[in-house]
Amino acid sequence: MGEAWRATEEDIDALAAARHHNPFAFMGPHLTPDGWAIRAFAPDAISVRALKRDGSPLINLQRRKNDFFEGLLPPKSDRPFYRLEVRRTHGVSSYEDAYSFGPALGTLDDYLLLEGTHRQLYKRLGAQITTHEGAAGVLFALWAPNAIRVSVVGDFNDWDGRRCQMRKRFDSGLWEIFIPHIAAGAVYKYEVISAAGVLQPLKADPFGFEAELRPSTASIVAHTDDFSWTDRAYIKARAEGEPRRKPMAIYELHLGSWRRGEDGRFLTYDEIGDALIPYLAHLGFTHMELLPITEHPLDISWGYQPIGLFAPTSRHGSPEAFARFVDKAHAAGLGVIVDWVPAHFPVDAHGLAWFDGGALYEHSDPRKGFHPDWNTAIYDFGRKEVANFLLANALYWVDRYHIDGLRVDAVASMLYLDYSRKAGEWLPNADGGNENYDAIAFLKHVNQAVYGQFPGAITIAEESTAFPGVSKPTNFGGLGFGFKWNMGWMHDSLDYMEKDPVYRRWAHDRITFSMVYSFSENYILPISHDEVVYGKRSVVSKMPGDEWQRFANTRAYYGFMWAHPGKKLLFMGQEFGQTSEWDCNIELPWWLLDHAPHQGLQRLVGDLNAFYRSRPAFHVRDCEPEGFRWIVVNDYENSVLAFLRFGAEGDSPVAVISNFTPVVRRDYRIGLPAIGNWTEAINTDAKEYWGSGVGNLGAVQAERRPMHGLPASAALTLPPLATLYLELDVEALLSARLL
């Protein structure tokens, strides 16, 4: 028998230096003319032998050099499956050799990744707990096309990059290795050598399904596909009907500061769910929207600088705990929307930035690849693999965690190449314009995929410009979002409300202008976290006047908001009148609910939600002009406005009247569409809301006296700083006395 079967000195030296271009080409079992050569690398080993899987001896391996061992088996028809028994001074370990396994990924994975159409990429890349060639373990798979070597390192191999060097799939730039002796809970990172031969900082897994709690930064092997869901009925009901015709009252919150535990600790997902879900159900919200819960290194970023896009933040527990949280919400009839951030990513060393030694996920040119506002990197949306990574991430949250909606952050920054840039600081598109064609195509693709694969799930754009067709279907030339935040309404209406009532007459258009464009998109009316921080003050604190007037203004404003066409969103704490700005480092000031003004405001929000959800006129035609009609639009002298909301045919209309001054206005006559008894269903000045109790004794009588282009009218008492809802009595509606 000759020596041709032995590994070369060059291969051994390159392996020991972790510089071999293809360790799988000679490590593990290889058939030679002399038989099966088995080769292993075992640092600090005294001896190594190969055992059959049943534990019986197979062959003793001989030491060569640099902790390299090899041995020769007689020729056999099949590749041998074996375990390595490694004896060291501190004991004996036995495990199956990662180099003894063949590839687990296939050519289809390569093809779909390069094509940018691998919608289930999260089922192939990352750390996949699986069984391969008869052994249980973890398949690690990574995209790093410019690297010359990638290793998985962790406690299971003493963080030694020489021991688990990955197999490169040269066509796609994918790397893979199946490691049989580890399971869920293993902590790991990737050790990457760039094309220039430079060792990169250890990298967390871009597809890591769980992450260590900051300041630690490693990824953790985790199951995300084995949770026992109980929400089948909820998911089925979600798919029925059009979301734009359903009520949507969203409670936006930051999980880290809604409530805190003793000594200011973060609550677990289970603890938050046990307190939050009954609270929101009691107040009548239909959905919650979570500020980004993807893993992020910096608390004060609120999650908007995520690094672990596939990992629910470990601040509150495990992926399984987050799944339980969503399941509990669905059991209570609450939808869960998460903020999703594909617009940019932080440049922390363990993240995506310069992942394999150069610009990979980001543009190489800072005029396209760097955000001046946030000091973050911008994804290269034109690179198919990057767009595929983000697409798979969006689908992952809806698929694995049954998320009901994705609110896409900072869409305007994605759509425009010159966003927040001066002349000369940006590159135009191929036609010389400022539209980011790659980002536009990417957003369309994501929306098509979400709506195509998950009926009833929604996407929402935070888009602050007049970009056309944001919520129009892609087959009609739109971006394909289901909804868009109405930032114009938010800024205009808050600007109006912040003014002293004496001066509101000169800003009347600020509160009415939104109806010029309210049906150009499917809108959500947001009072978001951005409006109650950084010196902007809380909603109650924005309002002018003494304490009574501030709360009266807030109640009148909420009454107007809940009646205005569009879905609703309110940031946490504003439902009970938080007086301080939001601080992400502490919990909300729940002690305020010991006081009557705050109790009254909270009670009003609950009643507004109940009315909004139960009256089709307030939500069925939120996105259609047929659902709205002005009654009084130009009474700027009295700062009064009135309008009608309509549902489908046969639904009772609702009249809405707002008086934005502290003056009680008696015998204020407005037109109505029918004679009969109109019940005062909501009066934001009612005493149970800490109002003055001025009103219309529960109802008004509309007579056959045309006014404001309507066939009937009624004289009202308008309470100070208040909004009224009047609805036609059922008897009058059924008697078909609509004129």
XYZ file of C-alpha atoms in Angstrom:
739
model
C 0.000 0.000 0.000
C 1.408 3.384 -1.026
C 1.269 6.824 0.569
C -0.859 8.513 -2.137
C -3.921 8.438 0.106
C -2.305 10.716 2.667
C -3.097 14.434 2.819
C -0.405 16.755 1.532
C 1.690 18.878 3.865
C 0.334 21.966 2.135
C -3.279 20.952 2.830
C -2.524 20.231 6.476
C -0.686 23.515 7.016
C -3.441 25.510 5.299
C -6.113 23.802 7.372
C -4.276 24.409 10.643
C -3.849 28.080 9.690
C -7.560 28.249 8.773
C -6.604 29.395 5.282
C -7.616 26.403 3.203
C -9.835 27.328 0.270
C -11.878 24.090 0.480
C -11.396 21.903 3.601
C -14.225 19.566 2.546
C -12.112 18.540 -0.456
C -9.855 16.436 1.763
C -11.286 16.390 5.303
C -13.672 13.684 6.498
C -14.017 10.435 4.502
C -12.586 10.328 0.970
C -12.327 7.348 -1.334
C -8.811 6.832 -2.668
C -7.377 4.019 -4.790
C -6.094 2.518 -1.553
C -9.395 2.707 0.369
C -11.345 5.186 2.460
C -9.124 7.873 3.968
C -10.586 9.407 7.138
C -9.096 12.718 8.182
C -9.829 14.834 11.264
C -8.584 18.000 12.922
C -8.598 17.774 16.725
C -6.686 20.519 18.575
C -4.947 19.391 21.783
C -5.890 15.762 21.191
C -3.750 12.951 22.601
C -5.392 10.343 20.394
C -8.294 10.065 17.963
C -10.159 7.055 16.749
C -13.184 6.531 14.529
C -16.110 4.548 15.902
C -19.125 3.156 14.160
C -22.373 4.893 14.970
C -23.208 2.071 17.348
C -20.021 2.821 19.293
C -17.951 -0.146 18.136
C -14.363 0.543 17.005
C -13.686 1.343 13.381
C -10.095 2.588 13.090
C -7.416 4.410 15.079
C -6.293 7.608 13.374
C -2.631 8.492 13.232
C -1.260 11.878 14.198
C 0.464 13.746 11.411
C 1.175 17.352 12.445
C -0.628 20.472 13.657
C -3.323 18.400 15.447
C -4.164 16.636 12.175
C -5.090 12.926 12.262
C -5.790 10.432 9.501
C -6.314 6.742 8.871
C -7.179 4.349 6.046
C -10.069 1.869 5.797
C -10.160 -0.910 3.214
C -12.209 -0.096 0.114
C -15.953 -0.316 0.652
C -18.922 0.281 -1.593
C -20.498 2.904 0.665
C -19.158 5.978 2.373
C -18.546 5.190 6.063
C -20.606 6.895 8.775
C -18.681 7.243 11.992
C -18.098 9.104 15.215
C -14.825 10.560 16.417
C -13.607 9.697 19.890
C -11.104 12.343 20.954
C -8.980 11.877 24.057
C -7.502 14.967 25.676
C -5.760 15.557 28.967
C -9.014 16.794 30.528
C -11.189 13.913 29.290
C -12.745 12.094 26.343
C -15.373 13.444 23.971
C -17.284 11.653 21.259
C -19.083 13.279 18.354
C -19.869 12.827 14.687
C -17.449 14.673 12.442
C -18.984 17.669 10.642
C -16.676 16.957 7.693
C -18.178 13.489 7.271
C -21.479 14.884 5.962
C -22.350 15.846 2.438
C -24.028 19.091 1.315
C -27.505 19.859 2.639
C -28.381 22.776 0.369
C -29.276 22.150 -3.242
C -28.856 23.772 -6.611
C -32.396 25.145 -6.345
C -31.328 27.165 -3.307
C -28.446 28.603 -5.298
C -30.674 29.422 -8.250
C -33.510 31.041 -6.304
C -31.138 33.145 -4.203
C -29.319 34.467 -7.257
C -32.671 35.092 -8.949
C -33.930 36.892 -5.841
C -37.112 34.815 -5.598
C -36.421 32.473 -2.653
C -39.432 33.431 -0.528
C -38.678 30.753 2.061
C -35.023 31.592 2.446
C -35.488 31.562 6.216
C -36.128 27.816 5.973
C -32.708 27.260 4.409
C -30.264 29.853 5.756
C -29.323 30.609 9.337
C -29.076 27.851 11.945
C -31.577 25.159 10.973
C -32.201 22.429 13.546
C -32.594 19.339 11.393
C -31.664 15.722 10.712
C -29.164 15.171 7.928
C -27.892 11.812 6.681
C -29.338 10.094 9.714
C -27.901 12.442 12.347
C -29.563 15.177 14.400
C -27.823 18.526 14.496
C -27.766 22.019 13.061
C -27.243 23.113 9.477
C -25.526 26.487 9.350
C -25.894 28.341 6.061
C -24.710 31.819 5.167
C -24.369 34.115 2.159
C -20.907 35.686 1.940
C -19.820 35.588 -1.727
C -16.618 37.603 -1.324
C -15.187 35.655 1.607
C -12.366 33.177 1.103
C -13.136 31.379 4.369
C -16.069 31.279 6.779
C -16.205 29.289 10.001
C -18.886 28.732 12.596
C -17.499 29.391 16.065
C -19.057 28.953 19.479
C -18.750 27.266 22.831
C -19.129 23.907 21.086
C -15.724 24.330 19.394
C -13.992 26.671 21.844
C -14.548 29.571 19.416
C -11.818 28.063 17.255
C -12.241 29.084 13.611
C -10.107 26.166 12.438
C -12.518 23.458 13.538
C -15.778 24.139 11.667
C -14.698 25.721 8.398
C -17.681 25.858 6.045
C -18.206 24.480 2.553
C -18.567 27.164 -0.106
C -21.133 26.736 -2.842
C -19.206 28.604 -5.499
C -22.094 29.390 -7.844
C -24.108 31.402 -5.314
C -21.690 32.521 -2.616
C -23.538 30.392 -0.063
C -21.580 28.664 2.679
C -22.828 25.686 4.668
C -21.857 23.141 7.273
C -23.876 20.561 9.183
C -22.703 20.162 12.773
C -24.298 17.098 14.348
C -23.400 17.445 18.012
C -25.211 20.703 18.883
C -28.833 21.684 19.420
C -31.114 24.560 20.408
C -29.470 26.971 22.824
C -26.017 26.827 21.271
C -24.370 30.262 21.037
C -22.468 31.044 17.840
C -21.029 33.586 15.427
C -19.320 33.522 12.051
C -15.604 34.055 11.564
C -15.048 35.558 8.118
C -11.895 36.077 6.066
C -12.294 38.682 3.341
C -11.105 38.342 -0.248
C -8.050 40.373 0.779
C -7.228 37.820 3.446
C -8.290 40.049 6.347
C -9.985 38.555 9.400
C -13.256 40.413 10.002
C -14.844 41.107 13.391
C -16.923 38.118 14.488
C -20.340 38.423 12.872
C -23.775 37.593 14.221
C -25.919 35.495 11.896
C -27.973 37.662 9.483
C -30.632 34.942 9.752
C -30.158 34.381 13.485
C -33.499 33.385 15.003
C -32.485 34.325 18.539
C -29.801 36.634 19.938
C -28.018 37.206 23.189
C -29.160 40.045 25.416
C -27.149 43.185 24.872
C -24.324 43.992 25.409
C -23.554 40.410 24.266
C -23.987 40.048 20.521
C -23.866 36.379 19.517
C -26.654 34.467 17.810
C -28.406 31.526 19.457
C -29.644 28.347 17.768
C -33.429 28.305 18.200
C -36.631 26.642 17.039
C -39.170 28.986 15.460
C -41.220 26.450 13.539
C -42.610 24.173 16.242
C -44.912 26.407 18.297
C -48.400 25.002 18.958
C -50.715 27.733 17.732
C -54.354 27.977 18.837
C -55.440 30.848 16.587
C -56.799 28.962 13.588
C -60.244 30.582 13.926
C -58.717 34.051 14.242
C -56.544 33.617 11.141
C -59.536 32.314 9.192
C -61.682 35.280 10.240
C -58.832 37.672 9.416
C -58.937 36.528 5.810
C -62.633 37.321 5.434
C -63.644 40.693 4.019
C -61.582 43.719 3.056
C -59.382 45.267 5.769
C -60.186 48.740 4.437
C -63.854 48.147 5.319
C -63.193 46.803 8.806
C -62.712 48.803 12.016
C -59.077 49.354 12.908
C -58.243 51.108 16.170
C -54.525 50.630 16.805
C -52.701 51.031 20.100
C -49.043 51.767 19.344
C -46.607 50.832 22.080
C -43.014 50.241 23.046
C -42.782 46.944 24.915
C -39.800 48.107 26.949
C -41.559 51.043 28.572
C -45.278 50.284 28.637
C -44.697 48.727 32.021
C -41.552 47.753 33.900
C -40.919 45.207 36.624
C -39.354 45.703 40.007
C -36.131 47.718 39.958
C -37.000 48.845 36.446
C -36.361 45.469 34.799
C -37.885 44.568 31.439
C -41.009 42.454 31.715
C -41.130 39.134 29.890
C -43.377 38.618 26.873
C -45.650 36.541 29.103
C -45.830 39.221 31.793
C -46.542 41.944 29.258
C -49.188 39.829 27.567
C -50.974 39.037 30.819
C -51.326 42.764 31.593
C -51.494 44.395 28.154
C -53.888 42.140 26.274
C -56.816 42.373 28.746
C -56.199 46.118 29.012
C -56.462 46.664 25.260
C -59.433 44.332 24.947
C -61.220 46.260 27.718
C -60.579 49.571 25.952
C -61.860 48.170 22.667
C -58.746 48.460 20.501
C -58.685 46.118 17.516
C -54.909 45.989 17.057
C -51.675 46.735 18.803
C -48.663 48.037 16.925
C -45.289 47.231 18.423
C -42.299 49.472 17.890
C -39.633 47.228 16.334
C -39.176 44.031 18.302
C -36.345 42.763 16.107
C -33.068 42.510 18.011
C -31.218 45.802 18.392
C -28.107 46.752 20.365
C -29.162 50.175 21.681
C -32.202 50.621 23.932
C -32.692 54.284 23.076
C -33.018 53.518 19.369
C -36.480 52.098 20.288
C -35.663 49.234 17.914
C -35.348 51.394 14.805
C -31.700 50.392 14.349
C -32.107 46.606 14.185
C -29.300 44.123 13.746
C -31.091 40.790 14.204
C -33.943 41.057 11.710
C -35.092 37.487 12.336
C -34.829 37.507 16.143
C -37.477 38.807 18.557
C -35.534 40.888 21.050
C -34.218 38.871 23.956
C -34.977 41.778 26.303
C -38.327 40.125 26.936
C -37.574 36.443 26.467
C -37.340 33.680 23.901
C -38.845 33.345 20.424
C -41.325 30.846 21.840
C -42.415 33.397 24.455
C -43.019 35.993 21.742
C -45.101 33.455 19.816
C -47.172 32.857 22.959
C -47.686 36.616 23.228
C -49.097 36.808 19.686
C -51.252 33.725 20.253
C -52.735 35.257 23.414
C -53.484 38.471 21.559
C -55.320 36.563 18.843
C -57.291 34.631 21.471
C -58.517 38.005 22.747
C -59.420 39.170 19.228
C -56.469 41.556 18.971
C -54.345 41.847 15.862
C -50.590 42.346 16.157
C -48.777 44.767 13.832
C -45.012 45.177 14.042
C -42.848 48.024 12.835
C -40.498 46.724 10.152
C -37.316 48.581 9.223
C -35.903 47.813 5.749
C -34.875 51.440 5.168
C -31.501 51.286 6.921
C -29.313 49.323 9.338
C -26.674 50.215 11.945
C -22.983 49.781 11.255
C -22.080 47.925 14.478
C -19.117 45.655 13.875
C -21.014 42.416 14.542
C -23.821 43.295 12.118
C -24.338 43.426 8.369
C -21.985 46.302 7.607
C -19.044 45.241 5.431
C -20.073 41.692 6.192
C -17.497 39.807 4.130
C -14.897 42.545 3.937
C -16.651 44.970 1.616
C -20.019 46.459 0.785
C -22.373 43.484 0.581
C -25.761 44.338 2.013
C -25.182 48.082 1.560
C -24.281 50.276 -1.411
C -20.556 50.845 -1.723
C -21.063 54.498 -2.732
C -21.993 56.527 0.388
C -24.190 58.747 -1.780
C -26.495 55.731 -1.999
C -25.334 53.619 0.910
C -25.232 55.950 3.904
C -28.035 57.734 5.778
C -26.885 61.146 7.011
C -29.891 61.485 9.343
C -29.248 58.320 11.322
C -25.584 57.500 10.605
C -26.675 54.139 9.269
C -26.153 52.110 6.111
C -28.708 51.751 3.309
C -29.510 48.381 1.787
C -28.603 47.796 -1.837
C -32.167 47.135 -3.021
C -30.928 46.582 -6.561
C -28.912 43.534 -5.554
C -31.210 40.548 -5.888
C -29.745 38.625 -2.965
C -30.193 41.618 -0.623
C -33.756 42.230 -1.775
C -34.400 38.504 -1.316
C -33.013 38.639 2.240
C -35.409 41.461 3.154
C -38.365 39.899 1.348
C -37.820 36.630 3.202
C -37.651 38.567 6.463
C -41.014 40.224 5.873
C -42.643 36.891 5.063
C -40.937 35.222 8.020
C -42.728 37.385 10.588
C -46.137 36.830 9.029
C -45.510 33.110 8.571
C -43.621 32.007 11.691
C -45.151 34.450 14.192
C -48.613 34.943 12.653
C -48.089 38.702 12.578
C -51.139 40.502 11.185
C -49.418 43.510 9.681
C -46.108 45.168 8.892
C -45.788 48.933 9.302
C -42.850 49.876 7.099
C -40.803 52.645 8.669
C -39.310 55.634 6.833
C -40.667 54.743 3.391
C -39.977 58.248 2.071
C -36.270 57.775 2.734
C -36.401 54.670 0.531
C -38.338 56.226 -2.332
C -36.102 59.240 -2.957
C -32.408 59.193 -3.760
C -32.049 62.780 -2.570
C -33.842 62.231 0.746
C -32.252 64.567 3.323
C -29.338 65.263 0.960
C -28.009 68.440 -0.576
C -27.096 68.923 -4.210
C -24.032 66.864 -5.071
C -24.625 64.439 -2.198
C -26.795 62.021 -4.162
C -26.777 60.131 -7.441
C -29.727 60.398 -9.852
C -31.410 57.363 -11.377
C -30.938 56.240 -14.978
C -33.441 58.839 -16.143
C -31.835 61.661 -14.199
C -34.564 61.753 -11.545
C -34.593 61.329 -7.788
C -36.827 58.258 -7.549
C -35.108 55.133 -6.241
C -36.292 52.622 -8.832
C -34.717 49.686 -6.998
C -36.436 50.504 -3.702
C -39.749 51.050 -5.469
C -39.514 47.651 -7.168
C -38.560 46.051 -3.857
C -41.528 47.523 -1.976
C -43.910 46.396 -4.699
C -42.470 42.892 -4.537
C -42.851 42.698 -0.761
C -46.452 43.911 -0.842
C -47.368 41.499 -3.604
C -45.845 38.619 -1.659
C -47.493 39.442 1.675
C -50.947 39.925 0.191
C -50.528 36.972 -2.141
C -49.428 34.468 0.497
C -51.248 35.600 3.637
C -54.881 36.633 3.117
C -55.967 39.224 5.650
C -52.468 40.345 6.574
C -51.785 44.003 5.843
C -48.897 46.335 5.107
C -48.777 49.983 6.175
C -46.475 52.716 4.919
C -45.093 55.526 7.029
C -44.691 57.825 4.046
C -44.564 61.570 4.590
C -44.545 62.899 1.016
C -47.086 63.078 -1.783
C -45.668 60.067 -3.630
C -48.606 58.855 -5.738
C -50.357 55.526 -5.272
C -48.725 54.336 -2.062
C -51.818 52.299 -1.134
C -52.898 51.582 -4.692
C -52.518 47.959 -5.927
C -49.388 47.261 -7.934
C -51.388 46.111 -10.956
C -52.810 49.644 -11.087
C -49.400 51.277 -10.872
C -49.239 51.680 -7.087
C -46.748 50.550 -4.476
C -49.228 47.979 -3.179
C -49.437 48.925 0.501
C -52.775 48.331 2.182
C -52.663 51.595 4.133
C -50.647 54.765 4.521
C -50.177 56.935 7.592
C -51.842 60.312 7.071
C -48.956 62.485 8.229
C -50.534 65.607 6.761
C -53.675 65.203 8.873
C -51.568 64.563 11.955
C -49.417 67.681 11.588
C -52.253 69.974 10.511
C -54.729 68.897 13.169
C -52.198 69.036 16.001
C -51.036 72.450 14.839
C -54.654 73.625 14.970
C -55.310 72.142 18.418
C -52.164 73.676 19.910
C -53.456 77.160 19.155
C -55.416 79.112 21.739
C -59.126 78.906 20.806
C -59.115 82.668 20.325
C -56.798 82.227 17.344
C -58.253 79.043 15.844
C -60.579 81.038 13.582
C -57.525 82.086 11.553
C -56.328 78.502 11.213
C -59.661 76.857 10.411
C -58.309 75.385 7.192
C -55.789 73.360 9.199
C -58.567 71.246 10.689
C -60.612 70.927 7.471
C -57.963 70.676 4.732
C -57.452 66.919 5.116
C -60.813 66.262 3.479
C -59.418 67.615 0.210
C -57.267 64.489 -0.128
C -58.630 62.009 2.444
C -59.651 59.458 -0.170
C -56.548 59.642 -2.342
C -55.065 56.812 -0.233
C -56.272 54.265 2.298
C -55.320 56.292 5.345
C -54.583 55.634 8.986
C -54.769 58.671 11.271
C -51.706 58.412 13.531
C -50.925 60.112 16.798
C -47.631 58.283 17.036
C -44.625 58.062 19.319
C -42.785 60.635 17.196
C -45.293 63.299 18.251
C -44.756 62.941 22.011
C -40.946 63.104 22.301
C -38.037 65.460 21.683
C -39.723 68.582 22.987
C -43.019 68.051 21.178
C -44.827 67.342 24.476
C -47.593 64.816 25.114
C -51.013 65.292 23.520
C -52.588 66.736 26.676
C -49.615 69.029 27.240
C -49.853 70.374 23.695
C -53.303 71.734 24.432
C -53.772 75.369 25.566
C -55.515 76.562 28.703
C -55.805 75.373 32.273
C -56.081 71.719 33.258
C -59.812 71.495 32.513
C -59.371 73.087 29.099
C -56.390 70.905 28.202
C -58.389 67.754 28.884
C -61.508 69.161 27.217
C -59.457 70.015 24.114
C -57.998 66.506 24.100
C -61.408 64.893 24.429
C -62.844 67.072 21.646
C -59.858 66.242 19.450
C -60.171 62.497 20.016
C -63.876 62.700 19.246
C -63.053 64.455 15.975
C -60.278 61.966 15.194
C -62.403 58.849 15.770
C -65.111 60.292 13.509
C -62.795 61.487 10.740
C -62.447 59.095 7.764
C -59.468 56.793 8.207
C -58.346 54.075 10.598
C -57.061 55.166 14.030
C -53.721 54.927 15.822
C -52.897 56.250 19.282
C -49.569 55.927 21.059
C -49.517 54.467 24.543
C -50.112 56.804 27.451
C -52.159 59.199 25.365
C -55.298 57.197 26.110
C -55.214 58.391 29.724
C -53.586 61.765 29.236
C -49.913 61.307 30.030
C -48.682 64.790 30.882
C -44.946 64.221 30.465
C -43.200 63.271 27.246
C -42.630 59.597 26.574
C -39.382 58.298 28.098
C -38.303 54.890 26.816
C -36.233 54.267 29.946
C -39.140 54.153 32.396
C -42.685 52.841 32.428
C -45.723 54.995 31.747
C -46.969 57.132 34.680
C -49.842 54.821 35.540
C -50.330 56.609 38.856
C -52.070 59.380 36.912
C -55.125 57.133 36.725
C -55.737 57.861 40.392
C -57.051 61.241 39.226
C -60.436 62.016 37.667
C -59.295 63.870 34.494
C -57.202 60.900 33.419
C -59.887 58.386 34.317
C -62.403 60.356 32.266
C -60.172 60.520 29.198
C -59.438 56.800 29.370
C -63.155 56.053 29.690
C -63.841 58.216 26.639
C -61.272 56.355 24.542
C -62.959 53.077 25.467
C -66.372 54.450 24.517
C -65.051 55.907 21.260
C -63.610 52.523 20.326
C -66.871 50.762 21.176
C -68.879 53.232 19.084
C -66.404 53.130 16.196
C -66.378 49.331 16.061
C -70.136 48.893 16.346
C -71.248 51.591 13.864
C -70.635 50.701 10.204
C -70.932 54.383 9.328
C -67.644 54.973 11.118
C -65.526 52.364 9.338
C -67.136 50.662 6.323
C -66.437 53.615 4.022
C -63.339 54.987 5.695
C -61.592 54.985 2.333
C -64.474 56.079 0.101
C -65.844 59.598 -0.479
C -69.407 58.217 -0.322
C -68.847 57.714 3.400
C -68.478 61.429 4.176
C -70.419 64.673 3.685
C -69.770 68.107 5.121
C -72.612 69.830 6.947
C -70.745 72.860 8.291
C -67.261 73.415 6.927
C -66.665 77.185 6.927
C -67.865 78.454 10.319
C -64.402 79.658 11.219
C -65.805 82.531 13.311
C -67.184 80.056 15.850
C -64.535 77.334 15.222
C -67.362 74.853 14.644
C -67.463 72.094 12.073
C -70.004 69.360 11.385
C -70.174 66.415 9.017
C -71.982 63.167 8.320
C -70.580 59.659 8.139
C -72.363 56.939 6.156
C -72.025 53.173 6.082
C -73.514 50.781 3.577
C -77.108 51.128 2.401
C -79.432 50.605 5.351
C -76.874 51.619 7.982
C -77.754 54.519 10.219
C -75.806 57.712 9.417
C -73.972 59.547 12.181
C -73.727 63.325 12.507
C -70.544 64.710 14.072
C -70.270 68.230 15.458
C -67.153 69.765 17.021
C -66.988 73.048 18.906
C -63.332 74.000 19.308
C -63.945 77.001 21.564
C -64.789 77.145 25.293
C -68.033 79.004 24.457
C -71.331 77.147 24.889
C -73.355 77.674 21.697
C -77.088 77.282 22.089
C -79.656 76.907 19.309
C -76.930 76.110 16.819
C -78.865 74.695 13.888
C -77.413 72.139 11.500
C -78.853 70.255 8.556
C -79.599 66.544 8.860
C -80.587 63.907 6.311
C -83.784 62.760 8.073
C -86.490 63.973 10.392
C -86.975 62.210 13.682
C -85.177 61.615 16.921
C -81.369 61.866 16.834
C -79.728 60.385 19.916
C -76.710 62.062 21.465
C -74.603 58.891 21.410
C -71.288 60.495 22.430
C -70.718 63.842 24.113
C -67.057 64.371 25.008
C -68.175 67.009 27.546
C -70.184 64.483 29.560
C -69.535 64.441 33.289
C -68.348 60.823 33.225
C -65.452 62.039 31.080
C -64.709 64.912 33.519
C -66.611 67.336 31.335
C -69.022 70.089 32.338
C -72.113 68.088 31.470
C -73.529 70.536 28.912
C -75.510 68.782 26.217
C -78.843 68.036 24.601
C -80.569 65.921 27.257
C -79.711 62.777 25.354
C -81.387 63.569 22.027
C -82.546 66.229 19.581
C -85.566 66.306 17.284
C -84.933 66.964 13.612
C -87.771 68.717 11.809
C -88.667 69.076 8.174
C -86.732 72.305 7.763
C -84.082 72.157 5.020
C -80.649 73.508 5.826
C -77.063 73.058 4.576
C -78.416 71.285 1.499
C -80.156 68.640 3.611
C -83.921 68.099 3.932
C -84.115 68.371 7.738
C -82.422 70.236 10.560
C -82.199 70.463 14.336
C -81.195 73.127 16.824
C -78.379 71.951 19.114
C -76.622 73.007 22.240
C -72.894 72.748 21.539
C -70.899 72.091 24.717
C -67.604 73.947 25.220
C -64.518 72.338 23.664
C -66.441 69.223 22.766
C -67.443 66.838 19.996
C -70.925 65.335 19.670
C -72.077 62.189 17.849
C -75.757 62.100 16.864
C -77.317 58.995 15.366
C -80.802 58.457 14.030
C -83.028 56.334 16.272
C -83.597 52.820 15.005
C -87.352 53.361 14.869
C -86.952 56.388 12.657
C -84.530 54.526 10.438
C -86.804 51.512 10.101
C -89.795 53.680 9.324
C -87.964 54.763 6.180
C -88.537 58.452 6.866
C -85.229 59.445 5.310
C -85.940 62.350 3.037
